[in-house]
Structure formats: structure tokens, C-alpha cells
Amino acid sequence: MDFDALFNAELDTLRTEGNYRVFAELERHRGAFPRAVNHGCPEKSDVTVWCSNDYLCMGQHADVLDAMHAAIDRAGAGAGGTRNISGTHHTHVALERELADLHGKEAALLFTSGYVSNWASLSTLGARLPNAVILSDSLNHASMIEGIRHAKCARRIWKHNDVEDLRRHLAELPEGATPIVAFESVYSMDGDIAPIKEICDVADEFGAMTYIDEVHAVGMYGPRGGGVAEREGLMDRITLIEGTLGKAFGVMGGYITGSSALCDFIRSFASGFIFTTALPPAVAAGALASIRHLKASEFERRRQQRQVANLRAGLDAVGIPHLPNPSHIVPVMVKDPVKCKMISDILLDQHGIYVQPINYPTVPKGTERLRFTPGPMHSDQDIDHLVFALGELWRHCALARAVA
């Protein structure tokens, strides 16, 4: 059998539909982000990155870089093993304590990524708690969905951010069920924010565990960067807070925080933790420095929020449609996969602007978009240049303008 022919047939279908993904080969400029070099063209060119998840540019911050260099000089490159077998370094323990403090919890547990922390934690809770039923928001991230699938426990999907639908599902559970309500704070594609208090109220009414994914919120919201739950004074009402070190904190890795018993339970039973090599000490040191900085500094958050508002105002001025939301994510709606990819290519090739097209299956067909994430280091001139380029392309592609 010609397996390559089977593979290529599926890939050709993606290309025809406009959903084939092409990676931009970038090299970030140390100390100058969002500037980067695009190596994926015949001649290298400078670009401005507009879709990074390094939301606050902490991946370029001097404190983070200095901490990572010092850790390499002190401890070497890798962790040397799993956390259980020689891989637990002093910096891992210090970082877990810092994360627990950030979220007002007794303990924290590190993972190699936010994807793994969701997958491992939800699959372990669902598989090992008696009569577990996971109630999942319909727009939860793929990592949460995979964890729930792997748990092989009962599950229910409730309408996105619909507290009354959640209540209905909880009320229908059989006696003796152990309900786990799983949701996100900031949803990364639409940028909307969950009604956390109302979800907690309903969960408390039915004695349910609450599991919140704050990966797009940690570092970004709250007086110390603890996320939306911190901003709204609700961290104590959440059983498990999951987050990432790879977005606003600027490095990589994932984590959970909660009670000592909860974190020890996941540590002891989650295969995604037990059998994975630990994060390099230098990465943990960088994350530790980033968290400590953002606990004390409001500059990055305030500057980033200012530039989000400026971009939205610029888009409104020229009629570029974008989803309204209260977060830092600015989805510009194209609603056509081919045109979405074409606009992205032209922005990169002709205007030095890099934004990745977001197509199916990441978002439903017919909702294709360009997802902009303004950062504190984007200048007002960067915003003006982006708005001008989008205005020209909207005219070129005969796309509908938003009505003021």
C-alpha cells in the first residue's frame, strides 16, 4: 500500500479548503521584540510579530534572561531526569512555591506544558475519583477535551458560558456522582471571559469541584498577575487553577495549583507528570524571575491594555470588523479561509506584518479570522501601520466593513 499517497491526499484536501498550515520561520531580536527576522523567504526580512502569546514580552525581559543565564552557569542545561528520578531541582521547588503564592493556594505542581498539565490533571481526576462526571464548557481547549476523553469517565458538555445550562446538567446527575466543572477564564479565539462567580455559585450549590484554565490570563490580570480569578477576588472559590509559563510569563511549561492533597494526588497518579523529563532548571529560573517581576510591576499590563484599546480604536476608525470582548485578544473576522490566508501572506510579504491565519479546525468554518495580540512593546506607529495595511487589503479583497 502506498501510504504516502494516502497522506498526500489528505494534505491536498487541506490545501484546497484553505486550511493547510504553513509555519513562519522567525528569529526574534533579543531586546527588540516584537521585531523578528523572517527566514522563510528568499531574502531574509524584518517583520513585526502581531500574534505572539508572549503577551507581555517577558521572554525578552532582562530579569528573565539574566536568571536563565545564571541557572545554566550554576546547574547546566537539562534537569537530568523525571521529577521522581533525580530531576527535581531546587529551582523547581522554589517555582512551585511561588506559583502557589501567586494563586493563594497551598501547593503547585509543574508540568512540561500547559497542554500536558490540562491533559494529565483532568484525565487523572476523571479516571480516579469515584463516579466522576466532568462537565465541560463547549469551547474548552483541545488539551482539556483530550484529558476528558482519556479519563473515560462520564461527561457532559454545557453551552458556552451558560450558567443556567450548567445548572441543568448538574441537577440531572445521579446521586453519588462526583461532579467536576471544567472551564476557562479567557477563551483564546473569541477573547470572551467566563462568568466565574456565577459558575462557582452553581458549583457550590451542587457540591462540584471547580477546575479553571487561566492560561490566557495569568500574568495579564489581577494586581499581581494571578489571572481573572484574582482580579475578581475568586481564587479561594476555585478548587484547581491551571496555568502556563509559556504565554505572559514568557518561557515554557504548565502548572496546577490547589490544596496540598490535590497536588500530591495528581503528582502521584498522573502519567503525564510521572513519566516526563522535568523542565530544565534554566527554564524554571526564568519563569521564577518573570512571575516575581509581574507580581510587583503593573507597567507591562497597563501598557499592553493601552495598546489593545488603541488598536481597537484604529480598526473602528476604518471599519475593520473585530469581535468585541473585554480581554487582550483582538480577533479580526475574515470569515473565509482562502482570503484569510491570502491576507496573512500579503501582510507578511508586502508590509512586514506577521499574523497567523486562524482557520478550521481551530475555529468553526465560516468564522476564520486574524487573531491580533498587541503587546506593551508595540508602538503607536506599529498600530498605525497595521491599521493602514488592513484597510488597503479589505478594499483589495472586497470584504465588508463594519458599520459604526
CSV table of N, CA and C in Angstrom, one decimal, residues 330-384:
chain,number,residue,atom,x,y,z
A,330,VAL,N,-7.7,40.4,20.1
A,330,VAL,CA,-8.4,41.2,19.1
A,330,VAL,C,-8.6,40.3,17.9
A,331,PRO,N,-9.7,39.6,17.8
A,331,PRO,CA,-10.0,38.8,16.6
A,331,PRO,C,-10.6,39.6,15.5
A,332,VAL,N,-9.9,39.7,14.3
A,332,VAL,CA,-10.4,40.4,13.2
A,332,VAL,C,-11.0,39.4,12.2
A,333,MET,N,-12.3,39.5,12.0
A,333,MET,CA,-13.1,38.5,11.3
A,333,MET,C,-13.0,38.6,9.8
A,334,VAL,N,-12.5,37.5,9.1
A,334,VAL,CA,-12.5,37.5,7.7
A,334,VAL,C,-13.6,36.6,7.1
A,335,LYS,N,-13.8,35.4,7.8
A,335,LYS,CA,-14.9,34.5,7.5
A,335,LYS,C,-14.8,33.8,6.2
A,336,ASP,N,-13.5,33.7,5.7
A,336,ASP,CA,-13.3,33.0,4.5
A,336,ASP,C,-11.8,32.4,4.6
A,337,PRO,N,-11.6,31.1,4.5
A,337,PRO,CA,-10.3,30.6,4.8
A,337,PRO,C,-9.3,31.0,3.7
A,338,VAL,N,-9.7,31.0,2.5
A,338,VAL,CA,-8.7,31.4,1.4
A,338,VAL,C,-8.3,32.8,1.5
A,339,LYS,N,-9.3,33.7,1.7
A,339,LYS,CA,-9.0,35.1,1.9
A,339,LYS,C,-8.2,35.4,3.2
A,340,CYS,N,-8.5,34.6,4.2
A,340,CYS,CA,-7.8,34.8,5.5
A,340,CYS,C,-6.3,34.5,5.3
A,341,LYS,N,-6.0,33.4,4.6
A,341,LYS,CA,-4.6,33.0,4.3
A,341,LYS,C,-4.0,34.0,3.4
A,342,MET,N,-4.7,34.5,2.4
A,342,MET,CA,-4.1,35.4,1.4
A,342,MET,C,-3.8,36.7,2.1
A,343,ILE,N,-4.7,37.2,2.9
A,343,ILE,CA,-4.4,38.5,3.7
A,343,ILE,C,-3.2,38.3,4.5
A,344,SER,N,-3.1,37.2,5.2
A,344,SER,CA,-1.9,36.9,6.1
A,344,SER,C,-0.6,36.9,5.3
A,345,ASP,N,-0.7,36.3,4.1
A,345,ASP,CA,0.5,36.2,3.3
A,345,ASP,C,1.0,37.6,2.8
A,346,ILE,N,0.0,38.4,2.3
A,346,ILE,CA,0.3,39.8,1.8
A,346,ILE,C,0.8,40.7,2.9
A,347,LEU,N,0.2,40.6,4.1
A,347,LEU,CA,0.7,41.4,5.2
A,347,LEU,C,2.2,41.1,5.5
A,348,LEU,N,2.5,39.8,5.4
A,348,LEU,CA,3.9,39.4,5.7
A,348,LEU,C,4.8,39.8,4.6
A,349,ASP,N,4.4,39.5,3.4
A,349,ASP,CA,5.3,39.7,2.2
A,349,ASP,C,5.5,41.2,1.8
A,350,GLN,N,4.4,41.9,1.9
A,350,GLN,CA,4.5,43.3,1.4
A,350,GLN,C,4.5,44.4,2.5
A,351,HIS,N,4.1,44.0,3.7
A,351,HIS,CA,4.0,45.1,4.8
A,351,HIS,C,4.9,44.7,6.0
A,352,GLY,N,5.5,43.6,6.0
A,352,GLY,CA,6.4,43.2,7.2
A,352,GLY,C,5.6,43.0,8.4
A,353,ILE,N,4.3,42.5,8.3
A,353,ILE,CA,3.5,42.3,9.4
A,353,ILE,C,3.2,40.8,9.5
A,354,TYR,N,3.5,40.1,10.6
A,354,TYR,CA,3.2,38.7,10.7
A,354,TYR,C,2.0,38.5,11.7
A,355,VAL,N,1.0,37.9,11.1
A,355,VAL,CA,-0.2,37.4,11.9
A,355,VAL,C,-0.6,36.1,11.3
A,356,GLN,N,-0.8,35.1,12.1
A,356,GLN,CA,-1.1,33.8,11.5
A,356,GLN,C,-2.7,33.7,11.3
A,357,PRO,N,-3.1,33.2,10.1
A,357,PRO,CA,-4.5,32.9,9.9
A,357,PRO,C,-5.0,31.9,10.8
A,358,ILE,N,-6.2,32.1,11.4
A,358,ILE,CA,-6.8,31.1,12.2
A,358,ILE,C,-8.0,30.5,11.5
A,359,ASN,N,-7.9,29.2,11.1
A,359,ASN,CA,-8.9,28.6,10.3
A,359,ASN,C,-9.3,27.3,11.0
A,360,TYR,N,-10.3,26.6,10.4
A,360,TYR,CA,-10.8,25.3,10.8
A,360,TYR,C,-9.6,24.3,10.9
A,361,PRO,N,-9.5,23.4,11.9
A,361,PRO,CA,-10.4,23.2,13.0
A,361,PRO,C,-10.3,24.0,14.2
A,362,THR,N,-9.3,24.9,14.3
A,362,THR,CA,-9.2,25.7,15.5
A,362,THR,C,-10.4,26.5,15.8
A,363,VAL,N,-11.1,27.1,14.7
A,363,VAL,CA,-12.3,27.8,14.8
A,363,VAL,C,-13.3,27.1,13.9
A,364,PRO,N,-14.6,27.3,14.1
A,364,PRO,CA,-15.6,26.7,13.2
A,364,PRO,C,-15.5,27.3,11.8
A,365,LYS,N,-15.8,26.5,10.8
A,365,LYS,CA,-15.8,27.0,9.4
A,365,LYS,C,-16.8,28.2,9.3
A,366,GLY,N,-16.4,29.2,8.5
A,366,GLY,CA,-17.2,30.4,8.4
A,366,GLY,C,-16.8,31.5,9.4
A,367,THR,N,-15.9,31.2,10.4
A,367,THR,CA,-15.5,32.2,11.4
A,367,THR,C,-14.0,32.4,11.3
A,368,GLU,N,-13.4,32.2,10.2
A,368,GLU,CA,-11.9,32.4,10.0
A,368,GLU,C,-11.6,33.8,10.4
A,369,ARG,N,-10.4,33.9,10.9
A,369,ARG,CA,-10.0,35.2,11.5
A,369,ARG,C,-8.5,35.4,11.5
A,370,LEU,N,-8.1,36.7,11.7
A,370,LEU,CA,-6.7,37.0,12.1
A,370,LEU,C,-6.8,37.4,13.6
A,371,ARG,N,-6.0,36.8,14.4
A,371,ARG,CA,-6.0,37.0,15.8
A,371,ARG,C,-4.8,37.8,16.3
A,372,PHE,N,-5.1,39.1,16.6
A,372,PHE,CA,-4.0,40.0,17.0
A,372,PHE,C,-3.9,40.1,18.5
A,373,THR,N,-2.7,40.1,19.0
A,373,THR,CA,-2.4,40.2,20.4
A,373,THR,C,-1.4,41.4,20.6
A,374,PRO,N,-1.9,42.6,20.7
A,374,PRO,CA,-1.0,43.8,20.9
A,374,PRO,C,-0.2,43.6,22.2
A,375,GLY,N,1.0,44.0,22.2
A,375,GLY,CA,1.9,43.9,23.4
A,375,GLY,C,2.3,45.2,23.9
A,376,PRO,N,3.0,45.3,25.0
A,376,PRO,CA,3.4,46.6,25.6
A,376,PRO,C,4.5,47.2,24.7
A,377,MET,N,5.2,46.4,23.9
A,377,MET,CA,6.3,47.0,23.1
A,377,MET,C,5.9,47.3,21.7
A,378,HIS,N,4.6,47.1,21.3
A,378,HIS,CA,4.1,47.6,20.0
A,378,HIS,C,4.0,49.1,20.2
A,379,SER,N,4.5,49.8,19.2
A,379,SER,CA,4.5,51.3,19.3
A,379,SER,C,3.2,51.8,18.6
A,380,ASP,N,2.9,53.1,18.9
A,380,ASP,CA,1.7,53.7,18.2
A,380,ASP,C,1.9,53.6,16.7
A,381,GLN,N,3.2,53.8,16.2
A,381,GLN,CA,3.5,53.7,14.8
A,381,GLN,C,3.2,52.3,14.2
A,382,ASP,N,3.5,51.3,15.0
A,382,ASP,CA,3.2,49.9,14.6
A,382,ASP,C,1.7,49.7,14.4
A,383,ILE,N,0.9,50.3,15.3
A,383,ILE,CA,-0.5,50.2,15.2
A,383,ILE,C,-1.0,50.9,14.0
A,384,ASP,N,-0.5,52.1,13.7
A,384,ASP,CA,-1.0,52.9,12.6
A,384,ASP,C,-0.6,52.1,11.3
